[in-house]
PDB file of N, CA and C in Angstrom:
ATOM      1  N   UNK A1188    -160.706 132.812-178.004  1.00 51.00           N
ATOM      2  CA  UNK A1188    -159.793 133.412-178.967  1.00 51.00           C
ATOM      3  C   UNK A1188    -160.194 134.862-179.268  1.00 51.00           C
ATOM      4  N   UNK A1189    -161.485 135.079-179.463  1.00 61.00           N
ATOM      5  CA  UNK A1189    -161.968 136.416-179.789  1.00 61.00           C
ATOM      6  C   UNK A1189    -161.722 137.389-178.635  1.00 61.00           C
ATOM      7  N   UNK A1190    -161.950 136.942-177.400  1.00 47.00           N
ATOM      8  CA  UNK A1190    -161.713 137.777-176.232  1.00 47.00           C
ATOM      9  C   UNK A1190    -160.238 138.154-176.117  1.00 47.00           C
ATOM     10  N   UNK A1191    -159.348 137.218-176.431  1.00 46.00           N
ATOM     11  CA  UNK A1191    -157.910 137.495-176.400  1.00 46.00           C
ATOM     12  C   UNK A1191    -157.529 138.600-177.373  1.00 46.00           C
ATOM     13  N   UNK A1192    -158.114 138.570-178.572  1.00 48.00           N
ATOM     14  CA  UNK A1192    -157.831 139.609-179.570  1.00 48.00           C
ATOM     15  C   UNK A1192    -158.350 140.967-179.106  1.00 48.00           C
ATOM     16  N   UNK A1193    -159.524 140.971-178.495  1.00 40.00           N
ATOM     17  CA  UNK A1193    -160.089 142.228-177.999  1.00 40.00           C
ATOM     18  C   UNK A1193    -159.204 142.804-176.902  1.00 40.00           C
ATOM     19  N   UNK A1194    -158.739 141.969-175.976  1.00 41.00           N
ATOM     20  CA  UNK A1194    -157.866 142.443-174.903  1.00 41.00           C
ATOM     21  C   UNK A1194    -156.537 142.946-175.444  1.00 41.00           C
ATOM     22  N   UNK A1195    -155.987 142.266-176.435  1.00 41.00           N
ATOM     23  CA  UNK A1195    -154.736 142.703-177.043  1.00 41.00           C
ATOM     24  C   UNK A1195    -154.914 144.060-177.717  1.00 41.00           C
ATOM     25  N   UNK A1196    -156.001 144.225-178.471  1.00 41.00           N
ATOM     26  CA  UNK A1196    -156.257 145.511-179.123  1.00 41.00           C
ATOM     27  C   UNK A1196    -156.465 146.619-178.104  1.00 41.00           C
ATOM     28  N   UNK A1197    -157.142 146.329-176.996  1.00 43.00           N
ATOM     29  CA  UNK A1197    -157.356 147.328-175.956  1.00 43.00           C
ATOM     30  C   UNK A1197    -156.024 147.742-175.330  1.00 43.00           C
ATOM     31  N   UNK A1198    -155.154 146.771-175.075  1.00 43.00           N
ATOM     32  CA  UNK A1198    -153.840 147.076-174.498  1.00 43.00           C
ATOM     33  C   UNK A1198    -153.013 147.926-175.453  1.00 43.00           C
ATOM     34  N   UNK A1199    -153.046 147.596-176.735  1.00 40.00           N
ATOM     35  CA  UNK A1199    -152.303 148.386-177.721  1.00 40.00           C
ATOM     36  C   UNK A1199    -152.864 149.796-177.830  1.00 40.00           C
ATOM     37  N   UNK A1200    -154.165 149.931-177.774  1.00 41.00           N
ATOM     38  CA  UNK A1200    -154.778 151.256-177.855  1.00 41.00           C
ATOM     39  C   UNK A1200    -154.400 152.096-176.650  1.00 41.00           C
ATOM     40  N   UNK A1201    -154.373 151.504-175.465  1.00 42.00           N
ATOM     41  CA  UNK A1201    -154.001 152.259-174.265  1.00 42.00           C
ATOM     42  C   UNK A1201    -152.554 152.721-174.337  1.00 42.00           C
ATOM     43  N   UNK A1202    -151.647 151.880-174.841  1.00 43.00           N
ATOM     44  CA  UNK A1202    -150.252 152.292-174.941  1.00 43.00           C
ATOM     45  C   UNK A1202    -150.072 153.369-175.992  1.00 43.00           C
ATOM     46  N   UNK A1203    -150.945 153.404-176.994  1.00 45.00           N
ATOM     47  CA  UNK A1203    -150.857 154.437-178.019  1.00 45.00           C
ATOM     48  C   UNK A1203    -151.210 155.806-177.457  1.00 45.00           C
ATOM     49  N   UNK A1204    -151.991 155.858-176.359  1.00 50.00           N
ATOM     50  CA  UNK A1204    -152.370 157.128-175.760  1.00 50.00           C
ATOM     51  C   UNK A1204    -151.299 157.689-174.836  1.00 50.00           C
ATOM     52  N   UNK A1205    -150.303 156.891-174.471  1.00 57.00           N
ATOM     53  CA  UNK A1205    -149.230 157.391-173.618  1.00 57.00           C
ATOM     54  C   UNK A1205    -148.390 158.387-174.416  1.00 57.00           C
ATOM     55  N   UNK A1206    -147.971 159.427-173.761  1.00 75.00           N
ATOM     56  CA  UNK A1206    -147.150 160.446-174.412  1.00 75.00           C
ATOM     57  C   UNK A1206    -145.819 159.838-174.836  1.00 75.00           C
ATOM     58  N   UNK A1207    -145.295 160.302-175.968  1.00 86.00           N
ATOM     59  CA  UNK A1207    -143.991 159.863-176.456  1.00 86.00           C
ATOM     60  C   UNK A1207    -142.967 160.914-176.064  1.00 86.00           C
ATOM     61  N   UNK A1208    -142.164 160.616-175.045  1.00 94.00           N
ATOM     62  CA  UNK A1208    -141.210 161.625-174.560  1.00 94.00           C
ATOM     63  C   UNK A1208    -139.760 161.262-174.831  1.00 94.00           C
ATOM     64  N   UNK A1209    -139.490 160.101-175.413  1.00 95.00           N
ATOM     65  CA  UNK A1209    -138.115 159.670-175.637  1.00 95.00           C
ATOM     66  C   UNK A1209    -137.353 160.717-176.449  1.00 95.00           C
ATOM     67  N   UNK A1210    -136.112 160.981-176.038  1.00 96.00           N
ATOM     68  CA  UNK A1210    -135.265 161.924-176.757  1.00 96.00           C
ATOM     69  C   UNK A1210    -134.923 163.151-175.929  1.00 96.00           C
ATOM     70  N   UNK A1211    -134.429 164.185-176.626  1.00 97.00           N
ATOM     71  CA  UNK A1211    -133.954 165.395-175.946  1.00 97.00           C
ATOM     72  C   UNK A1211    -135.058 166.436-175.803  1.00 97.00           C
ATOM     73  N   UNK A1212    -135.064 167.054-174.621  1.00 98.00           N
ATOM     74  CA  UNK A1212    -135.978 168.146-174.298  1.00 98.00           C
ATOM     75  C   UNK A1212    -135.158 169.247-173.635  1.00 98.00           C
ATOM     76  N   UNK A1213    -135.509 170.496-173.888  1.00 97.00           N
ATOM     77  CA  UNK A1213    -134.845 171.612-173.221  1.00 97.00           C
ATOM     78  C   UNK A1213    -135.868 172.326-172.349  1.00 97.00           C
ATOM     79  N   UNK A1214    -135.416 172.738-171.194  1.00 96.00           N
ATOM     80  CA  UNK A1214    -136.306 173.386-170.224  1.00 96.00           C
ATOM     81  C   UNK A1214    -135.677 174.657-169.712  1.00 96.00           C
ATOM     82  N   UNK A1215    -136.525 175.596-169.348  1.00 88.00           N
ATOM     83  CA  UNK A1215    -136.074 176.810-168.698  1.00 88.00           C
ATOM     84  C   UNK A1215    -136.829 176.955-167.380  1.00 88.00           C
ATOM     85  N   UNK A1216    -136.135 177.539-166.415  1.00 83.00           N
ATOM     86  CA  UNK A1216    -136.723 177.715-165.095  1.00 83.00           C
ATOM     87  C   UNK A1216    -136.058 178.915-164.447  1.00 83.00           C
ATOM     88  N   UNK A1217    -136.846 179.698-163.734  1.00 79.00           N
ATOM     89  CA  UNK A1217    -136.291 180.824-162.987  1.00 79.00           C
ATOM     90  C   UNK A1217    -135.687 180.299-161.699  1.00 79.00           C
ATOM     91  N   UNK A1218    -134.423 180.559-161.494  1.00 72.00           N
ATOM     92  CA  UNK A1218    -133.736 180.163-160.275  1.00 72.00           C
ATOM     93  C   UNK A1218    -133.332 181.378-159.468  1.00 72.00           C
ATOM     94  N   UNK A1219    -132.686 181.181-158.341  1.00 72.00           N
ATOM     95  CA  UNK A1219    -132.280 182.310-157.500  1.00 72.00           C
ATOM     96  C   UNK A1219    -131.291 183.238-158.196  1.00 72.00           C
ATOM     97  N   UNK A1220    -130.524 182.712-159.143  1.00 78.00           N
ATOM     98  CA  UNK A1220    -129.537 183.522-159.864  1.00 78.00           C
ATOM     99  C   UNK A1220    -129.997 183.864-161.274  1.00 78.00           C
ATOM    100  N   UNK A1221    -131.299 183.798-161.519  1.00 82.00           N
ATOM    101  CA  UNK A1221    -131.826 184.098-162.845  1.00 82.00           C
ATOM    102  C   UNK A1221    -132.282 182.839-163.561  1.00 82.00           C
ATOM    103  N   UNK A1222    -132.468 182.968-164.865  1.00 87.00           N
ATOM    104  CA  UNK A1222    -132.999 181.865-165.651  1.00 87.00           C
ATOM    105  C   UNK A1222    -131.952 180.770-165.862  1.00 87.00           C
ATOM    106  N   UNK A1223    -132.386 179.515-165.688  1.00 86.00           N
ATOM    107  CA  UNK A1223    -131.520 178.349-165.901  1.00 86.00           C
ATOM    108  C   UNK A1223    -132.055 177.548-167.076  1.00 86.00           C
ATOM    109  N   UNK A1224    -131.141 176.937-167.822  1.00 92.00           N
ATOM    110  CA  UNK A1224    -131.538 176.025-168.891  1.00 92.00           C
ATOM    111  C   UNK A1224    -131.068 174.627-168.525  1.00 92.00           C
ATOM    112  N   UNK A1225    -131.943 173.680-168.720  1.00 95.00           N
ATOM    113  CA  UNK A1225    -131.654 172.281-168.411  1.00 95.00           C
ATOM    114  C   UNK A1225    -132.030 171.456-169.620  1.00 95.00           C
ATOM    115  N   UNK A1226    -131.185 170.484-169.956  1.00 97.00           N
ATOM    116  CA  UNK A1226    -131.475 169.571-171.065  1.00 97.00           C
ATOM    117  C   UNK A1226    -131.738 168.185-170.494  1.00 97.00           C
ATOM    118  N   UNK A1227    -132.873 167.624-170.863  1.00 97.00           N
ATOM    119  CA  UNK A1227    -133.219 166.260-170.467  1.00 97.00           C
ATOM    120  C   UNK A1227    -133.039 165.343-171.659  1.00 97.00           C
ATOM    121  N   UNK A1228    -132.482 164.179-171.426  1.00 97.00           N
ATOM    122  CA  UNK A1228    -132.406 163.142-172.450  1.00 97.00           C
ATOM    123  C   UNK A1228    -133.130 161.930-171.872  1.00 97.00           C
ATOM    124  N   UNK A1229    -134.398 161.764-172.290  1.00 97.00           N
ATOM    125  CA  UNK A1229    -135.247 160.716-171.732  1.00 97.00           C
ATOM    126  C   UNK A1229    -135.138 159.417-172.513  1.00 97.00           C
ATOM    127  N   UNK A1230    -135.126 158.322-171.763  1.00 96.00           N
ATOM    128  CA  UNK A1230    -135.258 156.974-172.320  1.00 96.00           C
ATOM    129  C   UNK A1230    -136.518 156.391-171.704  1.00 96.00           C
ATOM    130  N   UNK A1231    -137.326 155.712-172.512  1.00 92.00           N
ATOM    131  CA  UNK A1231    -138.577 155.153-172.032  1.00 92.00           C
ATOM    132  C   UNK A1231    -138.609 153.666-172.325  1.00 92.00           C
ATOM    133  N   UNK A1232    -138.952 152.892-171.303  1.00 89.00           N
ATOM    134  CA  UNK A1232    -139.125 151.449-171.451  1.00 89.00           C
ATOM    135  C   UNK A1232    -140.450 151.097-170.796  1.00 89.00           C
ATOM    136  N   UNK A1233    -141.487 150.937-171.625  1.00 83.00           N
ATOM    137  CA  UNK A1233    -142.827 150.748-171.076  1.00 83.00           C
ATOM    138  C   UNK A1233    -143.259 152.044-170.428  1.00 83.00           C
ATOM    139  N   UNK A1234    -143.661 151.997-169.190  1.00 82.00           N
ATOM    140  CA  UNK A1234    -144.051 153.204-168.470  1.00 82.00           C
ATOM    141  C   UNK A1234    -142.944 153.746-167.586  1.00 82.00           C
ATOM    142  N   UNK A1235    -141.726 153.192-167.713  1.00 93.00           N
ATOM    143  CA  UNK A1235    -140.589 153.614-166.880  1.00 93.00           C
ATOM    144  C   UNK A1235    -139.712 154.600-167.653  1.00 93.00           C
ATOM    145  N   UNK A1236    -139.273 155.651-166.940  1.00 95.00           N
ATOM    146  CA  UNK A1236    -138.434 156.688-167.543  1.00 95.00           C
ATOM    147  C   UNK A1236    -137.074 156.683-166.862  1.00 95.00           C
ATOM    148  N   UNK A1237    -136.028 156.833-167.671  1.00 97.00           N
ATOM    149  CA  UNK A1237    -134.676 157.013-167.155  1.00 97.00           C
ATOM    150  C   UNK A1237    -133.983 158.011-168.069  1.00 97.00           C
ATOM    151  N   UNK A1238    -132.691 158.205-167.879  1.00 97.00           N
ATOM    152  CA  UNK A1238    -131.937 159.105-168.735  1.00 97.00           C
ATOM    153  C   UNK A1238    -131.038 160.015-167.934  1.00 97.00           C
ATOM    154  N   UNK A1239    -130.768 161.205-168.502  1.00 97.00           N
ATOM    155  CA  UNK A1239    -129.903 162.173-167.835  1.00 97.00           C
ATOM    156  C   UNK A1239    -130.488 163.577-167.955  1.00 97.00           C
ATOM    157  N   UNK A1240    -130.105 164.407-166.999  1.00 97.00           N
ATOM    158  CA  UNK A1240    -130.424 165.833-167.028  1.00 97.00           C
ATOM    159  C   UNK A1240    -129.094 166.570-166.952  1.00 97.00           C
ATOM    160  N   UNK A1241    -128.921 167.570-167.813  1.00 96.00           N
ATOM    161  CA  UNK A1241    -127.692 168.353-167.801  1.00 96.00           C
ATOM    162  C   UNK A1241    -128.074 169.800-167.515  1.00 96.00           C
ATOM    163  N   UNK A1242    -127.537 170.312-166.406  1.00 89.00           N
ATOM    164  CA  UNK A1242    -127.832 171.678-165.991  1.00 89.00           C
ATOM    165  C   UNK A1242    -126.574 172.361-165.519  1.00 89.00           C
ATOM    166  N   UNK A1243    -126.731 173.430-164.750  1.00 83.00           N
ATOM    167  CA  UNK A1243    -125.578 174.202-164.273  1.00 83.00           C
ATOM    168  C   UNK A1243    -124.583 173.371-163.449  1.00 83.00           C
ATOM    169  N   UNK A1244    -125.055 172.303-162.808  1.00 82.00           N
ATOM    170  CA  UNK A1244    -124.167 171.473-161.990  1.00 82.00           C
ATOM    171  C   UNK A1244    -123.629 170.270-162.758  1.00 82.00           C
ATOM    172  N   UNK A1245    -123.830 170.240-164.088  1.00 91.00           N
ATOM    173  CA  UNK A1245    -123.355 169.133-164.893  1.00 91.00           C
ATOM    174  C   UNK A1245    -124.412 168.061-165.054  1.00 91.00           C
ATOM    175  N   UNK A1246    -124.010 166.888-165.593  1.00 96.00           N
ATOM    176  CA  UNK A1246    -124.989 165.822-165.829  1.00 96.00           C
ATOM    177  C   UNK A1246    -125.388 165.117-164.532  1.00 96.00           C
ATOM    178  N   UNK A1247    -126.676 164.744-164.483  1.00 96.00           N
ATOM    179  CA  UNK A1247    -127.222 164.021-163.334  1.00 96.00           C
ATOM    180  C   UNK A1247    -128.182 162.956-163.846  1.00 96.00           C
ATOM    181  N   UNK A1248    -128.245 161.796-163.184  1.00 97.00           N
ATOM    182  CA  UNK A1248    -129.138 160.740-163.641  1.00 97.00           C
ATOM    183  C   UNK A1248    -130.602 161.030-163.306  1.00 97.00           C
ATOM    184  N   UNK A1249    -131.477 160.543-164.178  1.00 97.00           N
ATOM    185  CA  UNK A1249    -132.921 160.585-163.945  1.00 97.00           C
ATOM    186  C   UNK A1249    -133.321 159.220-163.406  1.00 97.00           C
ATOM    187  N   UNK A1250    -134.077 159.217-162.304  1.00 96.00           N
ATOM    188  CA  UNK A1250    -134.523 157.959-161.703  1.00 96.00           C
ATOM    189  C   UNK A1250    -135.988 158.071-161.306  1.00 96.00           C
ATOM    190  N   UNK A1251    -136.538 156.966-160.845  1.00 96.00           N
ATOM    191  CA  UNK A1251    -137.904 156.907-160.326  1.00 96.00           C
ATOM    192  C   UNK A1251    -138.912 157.511-161.298  1.00 96.00           C
ATOM    193  N   UNK A1252    -138.660 157.378-162.595  1.00 97.00           N
ATOM    194  CA  UNK A1252    -139.531 157.987-163.588  1.00 97.00           C
ATOM    195  C   UNK A1252    -140.684 157.092-163.998  1.00 97.00           C
ATOM    196  N   UNK A1253    -141.866 157.704-164.094  1.00 95.00           N
ATOM    197  CA  UNK A1253    -143.044 156.990-164.587  1.00 95.00           C
ATOM    198  C   UNK A1253    -143.782 157.866-165.581  1.00 95.00           C
ATOM    199  N   UNK A1254    -144.434 157.202-166.502  1.00 92.00           N
ATOM    200  CA  UNK A1254    -145.250 157.864-167.507  1.00 92.00           C
ATOM    201  C   UNK A1254    -146.570 157.111-167.570  1.00 92.00           C
ATOM    202  N   UNK A1255    -147.650 157.808-167.250  1.00 90.00           N
ATOM    203  CA  UNK A1255    -148.980 157.213-167.238  1.00 90.00           C
ATOM    204  C   UNK A1255    -149.889 158.110-168.056  1.00 90.00           C
ATOM    205  N   UNK A1256    -150.107 157.740-169.315  1.00 90.00           N
ATOM    206  CA  UNK A1256    -150.847 158.617-170.216  1.00 90.00           C
ATOM    207  C   UNK A1256    -150.037 159.872-170.453  1.00 90.00           C
ATOM    208  N   UNK A1257    -150.603 161.023-170.097  1.00 93.00           N
ATOM    209  CA  UNK A1257    -149.902 162.301-170.242  1.00 93.00           C
ATOM    210  C   UNK A1257    -149.283 162.776-168.935  1.00 93.00           C
ATOM    211  N   UNK A1258    -149.408 161.988-167.873  1.00 95.00           N
ATOM    212  CA  UNK A1258    -148.846 162.354-166.572  1.00 95.00           C
ATOM    213  C   UNK A1258    -147.434 161.809-166.444  1.00 95.00           C
ATOM    214  N   UNK A1259    -146.524 162.688-166.046  1.00 96.00           N
ATOM    215  CA  UNK A1259    -145.119 162.309-165.938  1.00 96.00           C
ATOM    216  C   UNK A1259    -144.602 162.653-164.543  1.00 96.00           C
ATOM    217  N   UNK A1260    -143.709 161.819-164.059  1.00 97.00           N
ATOM    218  CA  UNK A1260    -143.072 162.043-162.768  1.00 97.00           C
ATOM    219  C   UNK A1260    -141.676 161.437-162.826  1.00 97.00           C
ATOM    220  N   UNK A1261    -140.666 162.187-162.362  1.00 98.00           N
ATOM    221  CA  UNK A1261    -139.309 161.656-162.324  1.00 98.00           C
ATOM    222  C   UNK A1261    -138.482 162.448-161.328  1.00 98.00           C
ATOM    223  N   UNK A1262    -137.369 161.857-160.931  1.00 97.00           N
ATOM    224  CA  UNK A1262    -136.456 162.489-159.982  1.00 97.00           C
ATOM    225  C   UNK A1262    -135.098 162.666-160.641  1.00 97.00           C
ATOM    226  N   UNK A1263    -134.498 163.817-160.451  1.00 96.00           N
ATOM    227  CA  UNK A1263    -133.121 164.060-160.883  1.00 96.00           C
ATOM    228  C   UNK A1263    -132.265 164.015-159.629  1.00 96.00           C
ATOM    229  N   UNK A1264    -131.273 163.133-159.643  1.00 93.00           N
ATOM    230  CA  UNK A1264    -130.366 162.965-158.508  1.00 93.00           C
ATOM    231  C   UNK A1264    -129.136 163.840-158.725  1.00 93.00           C
ATOM    232  N   UNK A1265    -129.232 165.116-158.307  1.00 89.00           N
ATOM    233  CA  UNK A1265    -128.153 166.078-158.515  1.00 89.00           C
ATOM    234  C   UNK A1265    -127.313 166.178-157.246  1.00 89.00           C
ATOM    235  N   UNK A1266    -126.145 165.561-157.295  1.00 84.00           N
ATOM    236  CA  UNK A1266    -125.233 165.525-156.154  1.00 84.00           C
ATOM    237  C   UNK A1266    -125.966 164.933-154.954  1.00 84.00           C
ATOM    238  N   UNK A1267    -126.149 165.635-153.891  1.00 87.00           N
ATOM    239  CA  UNK A1267    -126.829 165.087-152.711  1.00 87.00           C
ATOM    240  C   UNK A1267    -128.298 165.497-152.641  1.00 87.00           C
ATOM    241  N   UNK A1268    -128.844 166.013-153.728  1.00 89.00           N
ATOM    242  CA  UNK A1268    -130.239 166.466-153.748  1.00 89.00           C
ATOM    243  C   UNK A1268    -131.075 165.579-154.656  1.00 89.00           C
ATOM    244  N   UNK A1269    -132.304 165.346-154.218  1.00 94.00           N
ATOM    245  CA  UNK A1269    -133.291 164.691-155.072  1.00 94.00           C
ATOM    246  C   UNK A1269    -134.268 165.768-155.514  1.00 94.00           C
ATOM    247  N   UNK A1270    -134.309 166.027-156.817  1.00 95.00           N
ATOM    248  CA  UNK A1270    -135.171 167.065-157.366  1.00 95.00           C
ATOM    249  C   UNK A1270    -136.333 166.361-158.062  1.00 95.00           C
ATOM    250  N   UNK A1271    -137.534 166.513-157.506  1.00 97.00           N
ATOM    251  CA  UNK A1271    -138.715 165.801-157.993  1.00 97.00           C
ATOM    252  C   UNK A1271    -139.443 166.674-159.019  1.00 97.00           C
ATOM    253  N   UNK A1272    -139.775 166.055-160.157  1.00 97.00           N
ATOM    254  CA  UNK A1272    -140.499 166.722-161.236  1.00 97.00           C
ATOM    255  C   UNK A1272    -141.826 165.981-161.441  1.00 97.00           C
ATOM    256  N   UNK A1273    -142.936 166.715-161.482  1.00 98.00           N
ATOM    257  CA  UNK A1273    -144.253 166.131-161.728  1.00 98.00           C
ATOM    258  C   UNK A1273    -145.021 167.071-162.640  1.00 98.00           C
ATOM    259  N   UNK A1274    -145.735 166.489-163.604  1.00 97.00           N
ATOM    260  CA  UNK A1274    -146.518 167.340-164.475  1.00 97.00           C
ATOM    261  C   UNK A1274    -147.201 166.573-165.579  1.00 97.00           C
ATOM    262  N   UNK A1275    -147.455 167.299-166.670  1.00 97.00           N
ATOM    263  CA  UNK A1275    -148.161 166.712-167.809  1.00 97.00           C
ATOM    264  C   UNK A1275    -147.408 166.999-169.100  1.00 97.00           C
ATOM    265  N   UNK A1276    -147.623 166.116-170.056  1.00 96.00           N
ATOM    266  CA  UNK A1276    -147.046 166.248-171.395  1.00 96.00           C
ATOM    267  C   UNK A1276    -148.189 166.529-172.355  1.00 96.00           C
ATOM    268  N   UNK A1277    -148.007 167.544-173.192  1.00 95.00           N
ATOM    269  CA  UNK A1277    -148.994 167.874-174.211  1.00 95.00           C
ATOM    270  C   UNK A1277    -148.243 168.078-175.519  1.00 95.00           C
ATOM    271  N   UNK A1278    -148.183 167.025-176.329  1.00 93.00           N
ATOM    272  CA  UNK A1278    -147.456 167.102-177.590  1.00 93.00           C
ATOM    273  C   UNK A1278    -145.969 167.287-177.365  1.00 93.00           C
ATOM    274  N   UNK A1279    -145.434 168.421-177.806  1.00 95.00           N
ATOM    275  CA  UNK A1279    -144.004 168.714-177.693  1.00 95.00           C
ATOM    276  C   UNK A1279    -143.678 169.618-176.516  1.00 95.00           C
ATOM    277  N   UNK A1280    -144.566 169.666-175.511  1.00 96.00           N
ATOM    278  CA  UNK A1280    -144.342 170.538-174.367  1.00 96.00           C
ATOM    279  C   UNK A1280    -144.708 169.816-173.067  1.00 96.00           C
ATOM    280  N   UNK A1281    -143.907 170.056-172.036  1.00 96.00           N
ATOM    281  CA  UNK A1281    -144.174 169.545-170.692  1.00 96.00           C
ATOM    282  C   UNK A1281    -144.325 170.732-169.760  1.00 96.00           C
ATOM    283  N   UNK A1282    -145.323 170.680-168.906  1.00 96.00           N
ATOM    284  CA  UNK A1282    -145.497 171.649-167.827  1.00 96.00           C
ATOM    285  C   UNK A1282    -145.215 170.893-166.540  1.00 96.00           C
ATOM    286  N   UNK A1283    -144.184 171.308-165.818  1.00 97.00           N
ATOM    287  CA  UNK A1283    -143.727 170.574-164.642  1.00 97.00           C
ATOM    288  C   UNK A1283    -143.713 171.448-163.396  1.00 97.00           C
ATOM    289  N   UNK A1284    -144.011 170.815-162.266  1.00 96.00           N
ATOM    290  CA  UNK A1284    -143.781 171.398-160.950  1.00 96.00           C
ATOM    291  C   UNK A1284    -142.504 170.737-160.448  1.00 96.00           C
ATOM    292  N   UNK A1285    -141.539 171.549-160.034  1.00 95.00           N
ATOM    293  CA  UNK A1285    -140.235 171.041-159.601  1.00 95.00           C
ATOM    294  C   UNK A1285    -140.090 171.301-158.112  1.00 95.00           C
ATOM    295  N   UNK A1286    -139.873 170.223-157.357  1.00 94.00           N
ATOM    296  CA  UNK A1286    -139.723 170.332-155.905  1.00 94.00           C
ATOM    297  C   UNK A1286    -138.249 170.168-155.534  1.00 94.00           C
ATOM    298  N   UNK A1287    -137.673 171.245-155.002  1.00 89.00           N
ATOM    299  CA  UNK A1287    -136.290 171.232-154.533  1.00 89.00           C
ATOM    300  C   UNK A1287    -136.342 171.572-153.052  1.00 89.00           C
ATOM    301  N   UNK A1288    -136.155 170.566-152.212  1.00 88.00           N
ATOM    302  CA  UNK A1288    -136.298 170.783-150.771  1.00 88.00           C
ATOM    303  C   UNK A1288    -137.719 171.195-150.453  1.00 88.00           C
ATOM    304  N   UNK A1289    -137.876 172.337-149.802  1.00 91.00           N
ATOM    305  CA  UNK A1289    -139.217 172.804-149.458  1.00 91.00           C
ATOM    306  C   UNK A1289    -139.738 173.850-150.443  1.00 91.00           C
ATOM    307  N   UNK A1290    -139.039 174.048-151.552  1.00 90.00           N
ATOM    308  CA  UNK A1290    -139.468 175.004-152.571  1.00 90.00           C
ATOM    309  C   UNK A1290    -140.072 174.272-153.769  1.00 90.00           C
ATOM    310  N   UNK A1291    -141.089 174.892-154.380  1.00 92.00           N
ATOM    311  CA  UNK A1291    -141.694 174.369-155.603  1.00 92.00           C
ATOM    312  C   UNK A1291    -141.643 175.460-156.659  1.00 92.00           C
ATOM    313  N   UNK A1292    -141.164 175.086-157.845  1.00 91.00           N
ATOM    314  CA  UNK A1292    -141.056 176.029-158.948  1.00 91.00           C
ATOM    315  C   UNK A1292    -141.703 175.432-160.190  1.00 91.00           C
ATOM    316  N   UNK A1293    -142.114 176.293-161.106  1.00 93.00           N
ATOM    317  CA  UNK A1293    -142.675 175.858-162.385  1.00 93.00           C
ATOM    318  C   UNK A1293    -141.591 175.760-163.427  1.00 93.00           C
ATOM    319  N   UNK A1294    -141.718 174.769-164.299  1.00 94.00           N
ATOM    320  CA  UNK A1294    -140.767 174.587-165.385  1.00 94.00           C
ATOM    321  C   UNK A1294    -141.536 174.205-166.639  1.00 94.00           C
ATOM    322  N   UNK A1295    -141.108 174.720-167.774  1.00 95.00           N
ATOM    323  CA  UNK A1295    -141.656 174.329-169.064  1.00 95.00           C
ATOM    324  C   UNK A1295    -140.522 173.706-169.869  1.00 95.00           C
ATOM    325  N   UNK A1296    -140.764 172.519-170.390  1.00 97.00           N
ATOM    326  CA  UNK A1296    -139.778 171.842-171.235  1.00 97.00           C
ATOM    327  C   UNK A1296    -140.380 171.651-172.614  1.00 97.00           C
ATOM    328  N   UNK A1297    -139.545 171.787-173.637  1.00 96.00           N
ATOM    329  CA  UNK A1297    -139.983 171.584-175.016  1.00 96.00           C
ATOM    330  C   UNK A1297    -139.063 170.597-175.695  1.00 96.00           C
ATOM    331  N   UNK A1298    -139.664 169.774-176.548  1.00 96.00           N
ATOM    332  CA  UNK A1298    -138.876 168.803-177.302  1.00 96.00           C
ATOM    333  C   UNK A1298    -137.869 169.558-178.156  1.00 96.00           C
ATOM    334  N   UNK A1299    -136.606 169.105-178.109  1.00 92.00           N
ATOM    335  CA  UNK A1299    -135.546 169.756-178.892  1.00 92.00           C
ATOM    336  C   UNK A1299    -135.887 169.680-180.372  1.00 92.00           C
ATOM    337  N   UNK A1300    -135.732 170.803-181.039  1.00 81.00           N
ATOM    338  CA  UNK A1300    -135.991 170.866-182.464  1.00 81.00           C
ATOM    339  C   UNK A1300    -137.424 171.180-182.800  1.00 81.00           C
ATOM    340  N   UNK A1301    -138.271 171.427-181.796  1.00 66.00           N
ATOM    341  CA  UNK A1301    -139.682 171.737-182.111  1.00 66.00           C
ATOM    342  C   UNK A1301    -139.973 173.208-181.899  1.00 66.00           C
TER     343      UNK A1301
END
């Protein structure tokens, strides 16, 4: 019984260290035509991330998302492109590497309202 309580507390403590990203985030990124703004609306279920991204091409679904501590990874399925995002979350800010085809760009996202 005692071991079960210790394992439960350890599991709860580990989940408490995962970043809380649910909700709206706004991001800026330098693109070929200048600065772009993208809005992410993240949903989190355990360590799985889903939601939508709204950018210059309209809304696109977020898929293949994972959250492991402060490490985040997700894909935006924009039309026929898979745009891979990988990075870290630190409080109300995300630093992401964005892979579009053979190009990699930096992106900073901030929690809306922060």
